[in-house]
Coordinates of C-alpha atoms in Angstrom, one line a residue:
Chain E
M1 CA 32.1 -41.5 22.5
S2 CA 32.7 -39.7 19.4
R3 CA 34.2 -35.9 19.3
S4 CA 30.5 -34.5 18.6
E5 CA 28.9 -36.6 21.4
R6 CA 31.6 -35.2 23.8
E7 CA 31.0 -31.7 22.7
G8 CA 27.3 -32.2 23.2
R9 CA 27.8 -33.3 26.7
W10 CA 29.9 -30.5 27.7
T11 CA 27.5 -28.2 26.1
R12 CA 24.7 -29.6 28.1
I13 CA 26.7 -29.5 31.4
G14 CA 27.7 -25.8 30.7
L15 CA 24.1 -24.7 30.1
S16 CA 23.0 -26.7 33.0
A17 CA 25.4 -24.9 35.4
L18 CA 24.2 -21.5 33.5
A19 CA 20.6 -22.5 34.2
L20 CA 21.3 -22.9 37.8
G21 CA 23.2 -19.5 37.9
C22 CA 20.3 -17.9 36.3
I23 CA 17.7 -19.3 38.4
G24 CA 19.7 -17.9 41.4
L25 CA 19.5 -14.4 40.1
Q26 CA 15.8 -14.9 39.8
F27 CA 15.5 -15.9 43.5
G28 CA 15.4 -12.2 44.9
G29 CA 12.5 -11.1 42.9
H30 CA 14.1 -8.0 41.5
L31 CA 13.1 -6.9 37.9
A32 CA 16.6 -5.9 37.1
W33 CA 18.4 -9.0 38.1
S34 CA 15.7 -10.9 36.6
A35 CA 15.9 -9.4 33.3
I36 CA 19.7 -10.1 33.3
A37 CA 19.4 -13.5 34.0
L38 CA 16.9 -13.9 31.2
A39 CA 19.2 -12.2 28.8
I40 CA 22.0 -14.2 29.8
W41 CA 20.0 -17.2 29.1
L42 CA 18.8 -16.1 25.7
L43 CA 22.2 -15.3 24.9
A44 CA 23.7 -18.6 25.7
L45 CA 20.8 -20.4 23.9
G46 CA 21.5 -18.4 20.8
C47 CA 25.2 -19.2 20.8
M48 CA 24.9 -22.9 21.9
C49 CA 21.3 -24.3 21.2
R50 CA 19.4 -22.4 18.5
E51 CA 16.9 -25.0 18.4
A52 CA 15.6 -24.1 21.8
L53 CA 15.5 -20.6 20.9
R54 CA 13.5 -21.2 17.9
R55 CA 10.9 -23.3 20.0
L56 CA 10.2 -19.9 22.0
W57 CA 8.1 -18.7 18.8
M58 CA 4.7 -19.3 20.5
P59 CA 2.7 -15.8 19.9
R60 CA -0.1 -17.3 22.2
F61 CA 2.3 -17.5 25.1
W62 CA 3.5 -14.0 24.6
G63 CA 0.2 -12.6 23.9
L64 CA -1.2 -13.8 27.3
S65 CA 2.0 -12.8 29.3
A66 CA 1.4 -9.2 27.9
V67 CA -2.3 -9.5 29.0
F68 CA -1.2 -10.8 32.5
A69 CA 1.2 -7.9 32.7
L70 CA -1.5 -5.4 31.8
G71 CA -4.1 -6.9 33.9
C72 CA -1.5 -6.4 36.9
G73 CA -1.3 -2.8 36.2
L74 CA -5.3 -2.7 36.1
L75 CA -6.2 -4.9 38.9
L76 CA -3.2 -4.9 41.4
G77 CA -2.3 -1.9 43.8
P78 CA -3.6 1.7 43.8
R79 CA -3.9 3.3 40.6
D80 CA -1.4 6.1 40.7
L81 CA -0.4 6.3 37.0
A82 CA -2.3 8.0 34.1
L83 CA -1.5 6.2 30.7
G84 CA -3.7 8.3 28.4
P85 CA -7.3 7.5 29.0
L86 CA -6.1 4.4 31.3
S87 CA -5.3 4.6 34.9
L88 CA -2.9 2.2 36.0
S89 CA -1.1 0.9 39.0
G90 CA 2.7 1.5 39.1
Q91 CA 3.1 -1.2 41.5
G92 CA 0.8 -3.4 39.5
L93 CA 2.7 -2.6 36.4
A94 CA 6.2 -3.5 38.2
S95 CA 4.7 -6.7 39.1
G96 CA 3.4 -7.5 35.6
A97 CA 6.9 -6.8 34.3
L98 CA 8.4 -9.1 36.8
M99 CA 5.9 -11.8 35.9
M100 CA 6.6 -11.4 32.4
V101 CA 10.2 -11.7 32.5
R102 CA 10.1 -14.8 35.0
G103 CA 7.6 -16.3 32.7
A104 CA 9.7 -15.7 29.7
F105 CA 12.8 -17.2 31.8
I106 CA 11.0 -20.4 32.8
F107 CA 9.5 -20.9 29.2
A108 CA 13.0 -20.5 27.7
L109 CA 14.6 -23.1 30.3
A110 CA 11.6 -25.4 29.7
A111 CA 12.0 -25.3 26.1
W112 CA 15.8 -26.1 26.3
A113 CA 15.0 -29.0 28.8
S114 CA 12.4 -30.4 26.7
R115 CA 14.9 -30.9 24.0
S116 CA 16.7 -33.5 26.0
L117 CA 13.6 -35.2 27.2
D118 CA 13.1 -37.5 24.6
G119 CA 12.0 -41.4 24.4
A120 CA 15.3 -42.8 24.6
W121 CA 16.4 -40.6 27.8
I122 CA 13.2 -41.8 29.3
R123 CA 13.7 -45.4 28.7
A124 CA 17.6 -45.3 30.0
L125 CA 16.3 -43.5 33.2
A126 CA 13.9 -46.3 33.6
R127 CA 16.5 -48.8 33.1
R128 CA 19.0 -47.1 35.6
A129 CA 15.9 -47.0 38.1
G130 CA 15.9 -50.6 37.8
A131 CA 12.3 -50.6 35.9
E132 CA 13.2 -52.6 32.8
P133 CA 9.7 -53.9 32.0
L134 CA 8.5 -50.2 32.0
A135 CA 11.7 -49.1 29.6
E136 CA 10.6 -51.9 27.5
S137 CA 7.0 -51.0 27.5
I138 CA 8.1 -47.5 26.5
A139 CA 10.1 -48.8 23.6
V140 CA 7.2 -51.0 22.4
A141 CA 4.6 -48.2 22.6
M142 CA 6.8 -46.0 20.8
R143 CA 7.3 -48.4 17.9
L144 CA 3.2 -48.9 17.8
L145 CA 2.7 -45.1 17.9
P146 CA 3.3 -44.2 14.3
D147 CA 1.1 -46.7 13.0
L148 CA -1.7 -46.0 15.6
S149 CA -1.5 -42.3 15.0
L150 CA -2.0 -42.6 11.3
R151 CA -4.7 -45.6 11.8
L152 CA -6.6 -42.9 14.1
A153 CA -6.3 -40.1 11.8
H154 CA -7.8 -42.4 8.9
A155 CA -10.6 -43.7 11.2
R156 CA -11.4 -40.3 12.4
A157 CA -11.8 -39.2 8.6
E158 CA -13.7 -42.2 7.8
A159 CA -16.1 -42.7 10.6
Q160 CA -19.4 -41.3 9.5
G161 CA -22.3 -40.8 12.4
W162 CA -22.6 -41.8 16.0
R163 CA -23.0 -45.7 15.5
S164 CA -20.0 -45.9 13.2
L165 CA -18.0 -43.9 15.8
H166 CA -19.2 -46.2 18.4
G167 CA -18.5 -49.4 16.9
L168 CA -14.9 -48.2 15.8
A169 CA -14.3 -47.2 19.6
V170 CA -15.4 -51.0 20.7
T171 CA -13.2 -52.4 18.0
L172 CA -10.4 -50.2 18.9
V173 CA -10.5 -51.1 22.7
A174 CA -11.0 -54.8 21.9
E175 CA -8.2 -54.8 19.3
T176 CA -5.8 -52.9 21.4
G177 CA -6.6 -55.4 24.3
R178 CA -5.9 -58.4 21.7
L179 CA -2.7 -56.7 20.6
A180 CA -1.5 -56.7 24.2
C181 CA -2.4 -60.2 24.8
E182 CA -0.6 -61.3 21.6
M183 CA 2.5 -59.2 22.5
A184 CA 2.6 -61.3 25.9
G185 CA 2.3 -64.5 23.7
Q186 CA -1.4 -65.0 24.7
G187 CA -4.7 -65.0 23.0
K188 CA -3.6 -66.9 19.7
E189 CA -6.8 -68.6 19.6
A190 CA -8.7 -65.5 20.0
A191 CA -6.9 -63.8 17.3
I192 CA -7.3 -66.6 14.8
A193 CA -11.0 -66.7 15.8
L194 CA -11.3 -63.0 14.9
A195 CA -9.4 -63.5 11.7
E196 CA -11.5 -66.5 10.4
R197 CA -14.7 -64.7 11.5
P198 CA -16.9 -64.2 8.4
A199 CA -17.1 -60.6 7.1
G200 CA -20.6 -60.1 8.2
R201 CA -22.4 -56.8 8.3
E202 CA -21.5 -55.9 12.0
H203 CA -17.9 -56.9 11.0
R204 CA -17.8 -54.2 8.2
A205 CA -19.8 -51.7 10.0
D206 CA -17.6 -51.5 13.0
G207 CA -14.5 -51.1 11.2
A208 CA -12.8 -54.3 12.7
D209 CA -11.2 -54.9 9.2
A210 CA -9.2 -52.0 9.4
V211 CA -8.2 -52.5 12.9
Q212 CA -7.5 -56.2 12.3
K213 CA -5.2 -55.1 9.5
Y214 CA -3.4 -52.7 11.9
R215 CA -3.0 -55.5 14.3
G216 CA -1.9 -58.1 11.7
A217 CA 0.7 -55.7 10.6
M218 CA 2.1 -54.6 13.7
L219 CA 2.2 -58.2 15.1
S220 CA 3.1 -60.5 12.2
G221 CA 5.8 -58.1 10.4
S222 CA 4.7 -60.0 7.3
P223 CA 1.9 -59.4 4.6
E224 CA -1.1 -61.7 4.5
R225 CA -0.9 -62.7 1.0
P226 CA 0.3 -66.3 0.0
H227 CA 3.8 -66.5 -1.4
A228 CA 6.0 -69.0 -3.3
G229 CA 8.4 -71.5 -2.0
S230 CA 10.0 -71.8 1.5
Q231 CA 11.2 -68.3 1.5
P232 CA 9.9 -66.1 4.3
P233 CA 7.3 -63.5 2.6
A234 CA 8.5 -60.2 1.9
V235 CA 7.4 -57.4 4.0
M236 CA 5.6 -54.0 2.7
V237 CA 6.8 -51.1 4.5
A238 CA 5.1 -47.9 3.5
V239 CA 5.5 -44.0 3.4
V240 CA 2.2 -42.8 3.4
G241 CA 0.8 -39.2 2.5
E242 CA -1.1 -36.9 0.6
P243 CA 0.2 -35.5 -2.7
D244 CA 2.8 -32.7 -2.1
S245 CA 3.4 -33.9 1.5
G246 CA 6.9 -35.1 1.0
K247 CA 6.6 -39.0 0.4
T248 CA 9.1 -39.2 -2.5
R249 CA 11.7 -37.1 -0.4
T250 CA 11.1 -39.6 2.6
V251 CA 11.6 -42.4 0.4
E252 CA 14.7 -41.1 -0.9
L253 CA 16.1 -40.6 2.5
L254 CA 15.1 -43.9 3.5
V255 CA 16.9 -45.5 0.4
E256 CA 19.9 -43.4 1.3
K257 CA 20.2 -44.6 4.9
L258 CA 19.3 -48.3 3.9
A259 CA 22.0 -47.9 1.3
Q260 CA 24.5 -46.8 3.8
A261 CA 23.5 -49.5 6.0
G262 CA 24.6 -52.0 3.2
L263 CA 21.5 -52.8 1.7
R264 CA 21.1 -52.7 -2.3
P265 CA 18.2 -51.0 -3.5
A266 CA 16.1 -51.5 -6.5
G267 CA 12.9 -50.5 -8.2
V268 CA 11.3 -47.1 -9.2
R269 CA 10.8 -43.7 -7.9
Q270 CA 8.2 -41.2 -9.6
P271 CA 9.6 -37.8 -9.2
K272 CA 7.2 -34.7 -10.0
Q273 CA 7.8 -32.7 -13.3
L274 CA 7.0 -28.9 -12.2
D275 CA 6.6 -26.0 -14.4
E276 CA 8.3 -22.5 -13.5
Q277 CA 5.2 -21.6 -11.4
G278 CA 5.8 -24.9 -9.2
Q279 CA 2.6 -26.6 -10.7
R280 CA 2.9 -30.2 -11.2
L281 CA 3.1 -31.1 -15.1
G282 CA 3.4 -34.9 -14.7
Y283 CA 5.8 -37.7 -13.4
E284 CA 8.9 -39.1 -14.3
L285 CA 10.1 -42.8 -13.8
A286 CA 13.6 -43.1 -12.1
D287 CA 15.7 -46.4 -11.7
V288 CA 16.5 -46.4 -8.2
A289 CA 19.6 -48.7 -9.0
T290 CA 20.9 -46.7 -11.9
G291 CA 19.5 -43.3 -11.5
E292 CA 18.1 -43.7 -15.4
R293 CA 15.0 -41.6 -16.1
R294 CA 12.2 -41.7 -18.5
P295 CA 8.9 -39.6 -19.1
F296 CA 6.1 -41.3 -17.5
A297 CA 2.8 -39.1 -16.9
R298 CA 1.6 -35.9 -18.3
R299 CA -1.2 -33.7 -17.0
A300 CA -4.2 -35.0 -19.3
A301 CA -5.2 -32.3 -21.9
R302 CA -8.9 -33.2 -21.4
P303 CA -10.0 -32.9 -17.9
D304 CA -12.3 -36.0 -18.2
R305 CA -9.6 -38.4 -18.4
Q306 CA -8.5 -40.8 -15.7
R307 CA -7.3 -39.2 -12.6
G308 CA -6.1 -36.2 -14.6
F309 CA -3.0 -37.7 -16.1
D310 CA -2.2 -39.3 -19.5
F311 CA 0.3 -42.2 -18.9
D312 CA 2.8 -43.9 -21.1
P313 CA 1.9 -47.4 -21.5
Q314 CA 5.5 -48.4 -22.0
G315 CA 6.4 -46.6 -18.8
W316 CA 4.4 -49.2 -16.9
A317 CA 6.3 -52.1 -18.8
W318 CA 9.5 -50.3 -18.0
A319 CA 8.7 -50.0 -14.2
A320 CA 7.5 -53.6 -14.1
E321 CA 10.8 -54.9 -15.4
R322 CA 12.8 -52.9 -12.9
I323 CA 10.7 -54.1 -10.2
R324 CA 10.7 -57.8 -11.3
T325 CA 14.6 -57.8 -11.8
G326 CA 15.0 -55.6 -8.4
A327 CA 13.3 -58.3 -6.6
S328 CA 15.4 -61.1 -7.5
Q329 CA 18.7 -59.2 -7.4
A330 CA 18.5 -56.4 -4.8
D331 CA 17.6 -56.4 -0.9
F332 CA 14.6 -54.2 -1.3
V333 CA 12.5 -52.8 -4.1
V334 CA 11.2 -49.4 -3.8
V335 CA 7.8 -48.5 -5.7
D336 CA 6.9 -44.9 -5.1
E337 CA 3.6 -43.1 -5.6
L338 CA 1.0 -45.6 -5.2
G339 CA -2.4 -44.1 -5.6
W340 CA -5.9 -44.5 -7.0
L341 CA -4.9 -46.7 -9.8
E342 CA -3.3 -49.2 -7.7
A343 CA -6.3 -49.1 -5.2
D344 CA -8.6 -49.9 -8.1
G345 CA -6.0 -53.0 -9.0
Q346 CA -4.2 -51.2 -11.9
G347 CA -0.9 -49.5 -12.2
H348 CA 2.2 -51.1 -10.4
L349 CA 0.0 -53.6 -8.7
A350 CA 0.3 -56.5 -10.9
A351 CA 4.1 -55.8 -11.1
I352 CA 4.4 -56.0 -7.2
H353 CA 2.4 -58.9 -7.0
A354 CA 4.4 -60.9 -9.7
A355 CA 7.6 -59.8 -7.9
V356 CA 6.4 -61.0 -4.6
A357 CA 5.0 -64.4 -5.9
A358 CA 8.5 -64.9 -7.4
A359 CA 9.9 -64.7 -4.0
G360 CA 13.4 -63.6 -5.0
R361 CA 16.1 -62.0 -3.0
A362 CA 14.5 -58.8 -2.2
R363 CA 12.9 -59.0 1.7
F364 CA 10.9 -55.8 1.7
Y365 CA 9.3 -53.4 -0.6
L366 CA 9.3 -49.9 0.4
L367 CA 6.4 -48.2 -0.9
G368 CA 5.0 -44.4 -1.3
V369 CA 1.5 -44.6 -0.8
R370 CA -1.2 -41.9 -1.0
A371 CA -2.8 -41.7 2.5
S372 CA -6.4 -41.7 1.1
C373 CA -5.6 -45.2 -0.7
A374 CA -3.6 -46.6 1.9
R375 CA -6.7 -48.9 3.2
S376 CA -7.6 -49.9 -0.3
I377 CA -4.0 -51.0 -1.3
Q378 CA -3.5 -52.7 1.8
A379 CA -6.6 -54.8 0.9
R380 CA -4.8 -55.7 -2.3
L381 CA -1.2 -56.1 -1.2
G382 CA -1.4 -57.2 2.4
A383 CA -1.1 -55.0 5.5
F384 CA 1.9 -52.9 5.7
A385 CA 4.4 -54.5 8.2
R386 CA 5.3 -50.9 9.1
S387 CA 4.2 -47.5 7.9
I388 CA 5.4 -43.9 8.5
P389 CA 3.9 -40.5 7.8
A390 CA 5.7 -38.6 4.8
D391 CA 6.6 -35.8 7.3
A392 CA 7.9 -38.5 9.8
A393 CA 10.5 -37.2 12.4
D394 CA 14.1 -38.1 12.3
W395 CA 13.6 -40.8 15.0
E396 CA 11.0 -42.4 13.2
I397 CA 13.1 -42.8 10.1
E398 CA 16.1 -43.9 12.0
D399 CA 13.9 -46.5 14.0
L400 CA 12.2 -47.7 10.6
V401 CA 15.7 -48.2 9.3
G402 CA 17.0 -49.9 12.3
W403 CA 13.9 -52.2 12.2
L404 CA 14.5 -53.0 8.6
C405 CA 18.0 -54.0 9.0
Q406 CA 17.2 -56.2 11.9
N407 CA 14.5 -57.7 9.9
R408 CA 16.6 -58.7 7.2
K409 CA 19.3 -59.9 9.4
G410 CA 16.9 -62.0 11.2
R411 CA 15.5 -63.5 8.0
N412 CA 18.9 -64.2 6.4
G413 CA 20.5 -65.3 9.8
Chain H
M1 CA 5.1 -61.5 15.3
S2 CA 7.9 -58.9 15.0
A3 CA 10.8 -59.4 17.3
G4 CA 10.8 -55.7 18.0
V5 CA 7.1 -55.7 18.9
R6 CA 7.1 -57.9 21.8
T7 CA 6.9 -57.8 25.6
R8 CA 6.5 -60.9 27.8
D9 CA 4.5 -59.7 30.9
P10 CA 0.7 -59.3 30.1
F11 CA 0.5 -56.4 32.6
W12 CA 3.3 -54.5 30.9
A13 CA 2.0 -55.6 27.3
H14 CA -1.4 -53.7 28.3
A15 CA 0.4 -50.9 29.5
A16 CA 2.3 -50.6 26.3
A17 CA -0.5 -51.1 24.1
F18 CA -3.0 -48.7 25.9
G19 CA -0.2 -46.2 26.6
A20 CA 0.3 -46.2 22.7
L21 CA -3.5 -45.9 22.3
W22 CA -3.4 -42.9 24.6
G23 CA -0.4 -41.2 23.2
A24 CA -1.9 -41.6 19.7
V25 CA -5.3 -40.0 20.9
E26 CA -3.2 -37.1 22.4
I27 CA -1.4 -36.6 19.2
T28 CA -4.2 -36.8 16.8
L29 CA -7.1 -35.7 18.7
G30 CA -4.9 -33.1 20.6
A31 CA -3.9 -31.9 17.3
F32 CA -7.6 -31.4 16.1
V33 CA -9.1 -30.0 19.0
H34 CA -6.5 -27.4 19.5
A35 CA -6.1 -26.7 15.9
I36 CA -10.2 -25.8 15.8
R37 CA -9.7 -23.8 19.1
L38 CA -12.4 -26.0 20.8
P39 CA -13.5 -24.9 24.2
F40 CA -12.7 -27.2 27.1
A41 CA -10.2 -29.0 24.8
G42 CA -8.0 -29.9 27.8
A43 CA -11.2 -31.4 29.5
L44 CA -12.1 -33.3 26.4
L45 CA -8.6 -34.8 26.1
A46 CA -8.7 -35.7 29.8
G47 CA -12.1 -37.3 29.3
A48 CA -10.6 -39.4 26.3
G49 CA -7.7 -40.3 28.6
A50 CA -10.1 -41.6 31.4
C51 CA -12.3 -43.2 28.6
I52 CA -9.0 -45.4 27.7
L53 CA -8.0 -46.0 31.2
L54 CA -11.5 -47.2 32.4
A55 CA -11.8 -49.1 29.1
Q56 CA -8.6 -50.7 29.7
R57 CA -9.3 -51.9 33.3
Q58 CA -12.7 -53.4 32.3
I59 CA -10.5 -55.6 30.0
M60 CA -7.6 -56.2 32.5
P61 CA -8.5 -55.2 36.2
R62 CA -5.1 -55.3 37.6
R63 CA -4.0 -52.9 40.4
G64 CA -1.3 -50.2 39.2
L65 CA -2.3 -50.8 35.4
S66 CA -3.5 -47.3 35.0
L67 CA -0.7 -45.6 36.4
A68 CA 1.7 -47.7 34.4
T69 CA -0.1 -46.9 31.3
G70 CA -0.1 -43.1 32.1
V71 CA 3.8 -43.4 32.4
V72 CA 3.8 -44.9 28.7
A73 CA 1.5 -42.2 27.6
A74 CA 3.5 -39.6 29.0
A75 CA 6.6 -41.0 27.5
C76 CA 5.1 -41.2 24.1
K77 CA 4.1 -37.6 24.5
S78 CA 8.0 -36.8 24.3
I79 CA 8.1 -37.1 20.8
S80 CA 5.3 -34.5 20.5
P81 CA 6.6 -31.5 18.1
G82 CA 5.3 -28.8 20.7
G83 CA 8.0 -26.5 22.1
V84 CA 7.6 -27.3 25.9
I85 CA 6.4 -30.9 26.8
F86 CA 6.8 -30.9 30.4
G87 CA 3.3 -29.6 31.1
P88 CA 1.4 -32.1 29.0
M89 CA 3.6 -35.0 30.1
L90 CA 3.0 -34.0 33.9
G91 CA -0.9 -33.6 33.0
I92 CA -1.1 -36.9 31.7
L93 CA 0.9 -38.5 34.8
T94 CA -1.6 -36.5 37.3
E95 CA -4.6 -37.8 35.5
A96 CA -3.1 -41.3 35.6
V97 CA -2.4 -41.2 39.4
L98 CA -6.0 -39.8 40.1
I99 CA -7.7 -42.4 38.1
E100 CA -5.5 -45.2 39.6
C101 CA -6.4 -44.0 43.0
V102 CA -10.0 -44.1 42.3
L103 CA -9.9 -47.4 40.7
L104 CA -8.0 -49.1 43.5
L105 CA -11.2 -48.8 45.4
S106 CA -13.5 -50.3 42.6
S107 CA -12.4 -50.6 38.8
R108 CA -15.9 -51.8 37.6
A109 CA -18.5 -49.6 39.5
V110 CA -20.3 -46.8 37.7
L111 CA -19.6 -44.4 40.5
S112 CA -15.8 -45.3 40.3
A113 CA -15.8 -44.3 36.4
C114 CA -17.6 -41.1 36.9
L115 CA -15.4 -40.1 39.9
A116 CA -12.4 -41.1 38.2
G117 CA -13.3 -39.2 35.0
A118 CA -14.4 -36.2 36.7
L119 CA -11.4 -36.1 38.9
A120 CA -8.9 -36.3 35.9
A121 CA -10.8 -33.5 34.2
C122 CA -10.7 -31.2 37.0
A123 CA -7.1 -31.9 37.3
T124 CA -6.5 -29.9 34.3
L125 CA -7.7 -26.9 35.8
V126 CA -5.7 -27.4 39.0
H127 CA -2.8 -28.1 36.3
H128 CA -3.5 -25.0 34.6
V129 CA -3.3 -22.9 37.7
L130 CA -0.1 -24.6 39.0
K131 CA 1.7 -24.2 35.5
M132 CA 0.7 -20.4 35.8
W133 CA 2.0 -20.2 39.1
L134 CA 5.3 -22.0 38.3
F135 CA 5.6 -19.6 35.1
F136 CA 4.4 -16.2 36.5
G137 CA 5.0 -16.6 40.3
G138 CA 2.5 -16.1 43.1
K139 CA 1.3 -12.9 41.8
I140 CA -0.7 -14.6 39.1
I141 CA -2.9 -16.1 41.7
D142 CA -3.7 -12.5 43.3
L143 CA -4.4 -11.7 39.5
Y144 CA -6.9 -14.4 39.0
I145 CA -8.6 -13.6 42.4
S146 CA -8.8 -10.1 41.4
A147 CA -10.2 -11.0 38.1
I148 CA -12.9 -13.3 39.4
E149 CA -14.1 -10.7 41.7
G150 CA -13.9 -8.1 39.4
A151 CA -15.9 -9.9 36.8
G152 CA -18.6 -10.5 39.2
R153 CA -18.8 -7.0 40.5
A154 CA -18.5 -5.8 36.5
V155 CA -22.0 -7.6 35.8
G156 CA -23.5 -6.3 39.0
L157 CA -23.8 -9.4 40.8
G158 CA -21.2 -8.8 43.3
A159 CA -17.7 -10.4 43.9
R160 CA -19.1 -13.7 45.0
A161 CA -20.8 -14.1 41.8
G162 CA -17.2 -14.8 40.0
W163 CA -16.5 -17.6 42.2
W164 CA -20.0 -19.3 41.5
A165 CA -19.0 -18.9 37.9
L166 CA -15.8 -20.7 38.6
V167 CA -17.7 -23.5 40.4
A168 CA -20.1 -23.7 37.3
L169 CA -17.0 -24.2 35.0
A170 CA -15.5 -26.8 37.1
L171 CA -18.7 -28.7 37.0
I172 CA -18.9 -28.6 33.3
V173 CA -15.4 -29.7 33.1
A174 CA -16.0 -32.4 35.8
A175 CA -19.1 -33.7 33.8
I176 CA -16.9 -34.0 30.6
G177 CA -14.7 -36.1 32.6
A178 CA -17.3 -38.1 34.0
A179 CA -18.9 -38.7 30.6
G180 CA -15.6 -39.9 29.3
G181 CA -15.1 -42.2 32.4
L182 CA -18.8 -43.8 31.6
L183 CA -18.1 -44.2 28.1
G184 CA -14.7 -45.9 28.7
R185 CA -16.5 -48.4 31.1
H186 CA -19.1 -49.1 28.6
L187 CA -16.6 -49.6 25.7
G188 CA -14.6 -51.7 27.8
Q189 CA -17.1 -53.9 28.9
R190 CA -18.6 -54.2 25.3
A191 CA -15.1 -55.0 23.9
A192 CA -14.7 -57.8 26.7
R193 CA -18.2 -59.3 25.5
R194 CA -17.0 -59.5 22.1
P195 CA -16.8 -63.0 20.1
A196 CA -13.6 -64.6 20.7
A197 CA -13.3 -62.4 23.9
L198 CA -10.0 -61.6 25.2
P199 CA -8.5 -64.0 27.9
V200 CA -8.4 -62.1 30.9
V201 CA -5.3 -62.3 33.2
C202 CA -5.7 -62.2 36.8
E203 CA -3.3 -62.8 39.5
V204 CA -3.7 -63.5 43.2
G205 CA -4.6 -60.1 45.0
D206 CA -6.2 -58.7 41.9
E207 CA -9.7 -57.9 41.5
P208 CA -11.8 -60.7 40.4
V209 CA -13.4 -60.4 36.9

């Protein structure tokens, strides 16, 4: 156990003991003691756990508490207190104040305890209780969750009309069941039959295509495109989000963590160029391996130009060269900012196809993908083996890094 | 298949897949309905949960599956960015327990679907009152009763009218839940009839398909 972990453990133990003491102070039901307990607890959180203190910023809860306190003054006890035009009950107001203090204390306590209650803790608890299959199921569900959330968000945006929604819901249930069967090593024939089913009208209308891609991505961990030689196919991993949602930042963070894990990166990033007002002027290309940069796209002078940007044709070739050499020499290739052009089969797409077909050293491609184009890009590149949102939580990033490292070991080993 | 996404037992595989689905619905639909401040948001989410569990039991009618799925979904809720997650987690678990209890009797009957959904949705009301009691103490119950009776008197219908309004509210919530349960039963049966239908896994002691 590291020093910081030991310190964290002692902080938790200290705060737990203090919490018990504060709860004891609350038991008497006296306003003064309850207020002292609340003050001590808030002070302790401020010193030892500011994150929990920040979680207390919930105006709706505080508003509701104030309404309850006032409500007590109006509705409970004899109205013996005149406050301007209002006649209130002093006894009711005292009860309301006690209620508010108690509510604030329990809320602060729950906010702190909620921090400890993460998926890893629940899994550990299940293991300790001897419920290993439950712990395993939670771990599996946690892995499925980010992709499923993303898929549902897209499905909600794309579903038009009741029939489309109904078809989508049926497909979602069927595919989730099939996913479960495949995870348990069953239903292979059923999955193959579904994959080989002709894309008829019903098939398109009910959104089966999208969910099948989700299923394929989650289960196979490999793209669906053909690949050269006996090498296992490279995996597509995506950071998905709308413009300015932080895709490039998350990609950079992933690259940093993967490099720390000993994986050699290559490829191109596409950082934004901003003017003094923070408006996007265009994009640069940056070589992930060397850090070398060059201008790439400028906002088009004429608004009717394709997608609003003028691209430097030599920039495409420059990026393609880095993707190609990266695929043959590095452990993974980064291609940032895939959007409308790639969804139309242009942009960096040809370079990625060529690199995948060459089946070099690189075992996965880390892509920054615009959310509204993710579906079309998957249709062209193959399903993403894993994807995370641009504003992914730390655990999602760590989970992805762990999975990619494990994936690489599995393939190399 | 990815080594990371695998579990051998079909029961737990279904719990994981549908638990993740419920967790994802709580995150996406939950964020949406709360963002637009939709009335009966809690009942709608409970109805969605009932829908998923009922659909699941049409595909795999195994006893205890709804409860296991609820535990997985509650664990998934732990990654929610909200400040206090005990309440929602407990809510999910309560809904799962109630639905499991009803489906133990029969997982495929229309009546069970209605009852399971209605109970799950009504549990949100009880859960709300319990949460308030935990946070604010016993006085909150007095305050609620005074407010209900006061509201009835304020509109000139007497103290009882407030209670009738509460019953009407509970009926609306129960109807939303029942609709969710029925929809789940329908979706599950449609999904099970699909081409290349799912292999149904049944063990001794489980309900026949």
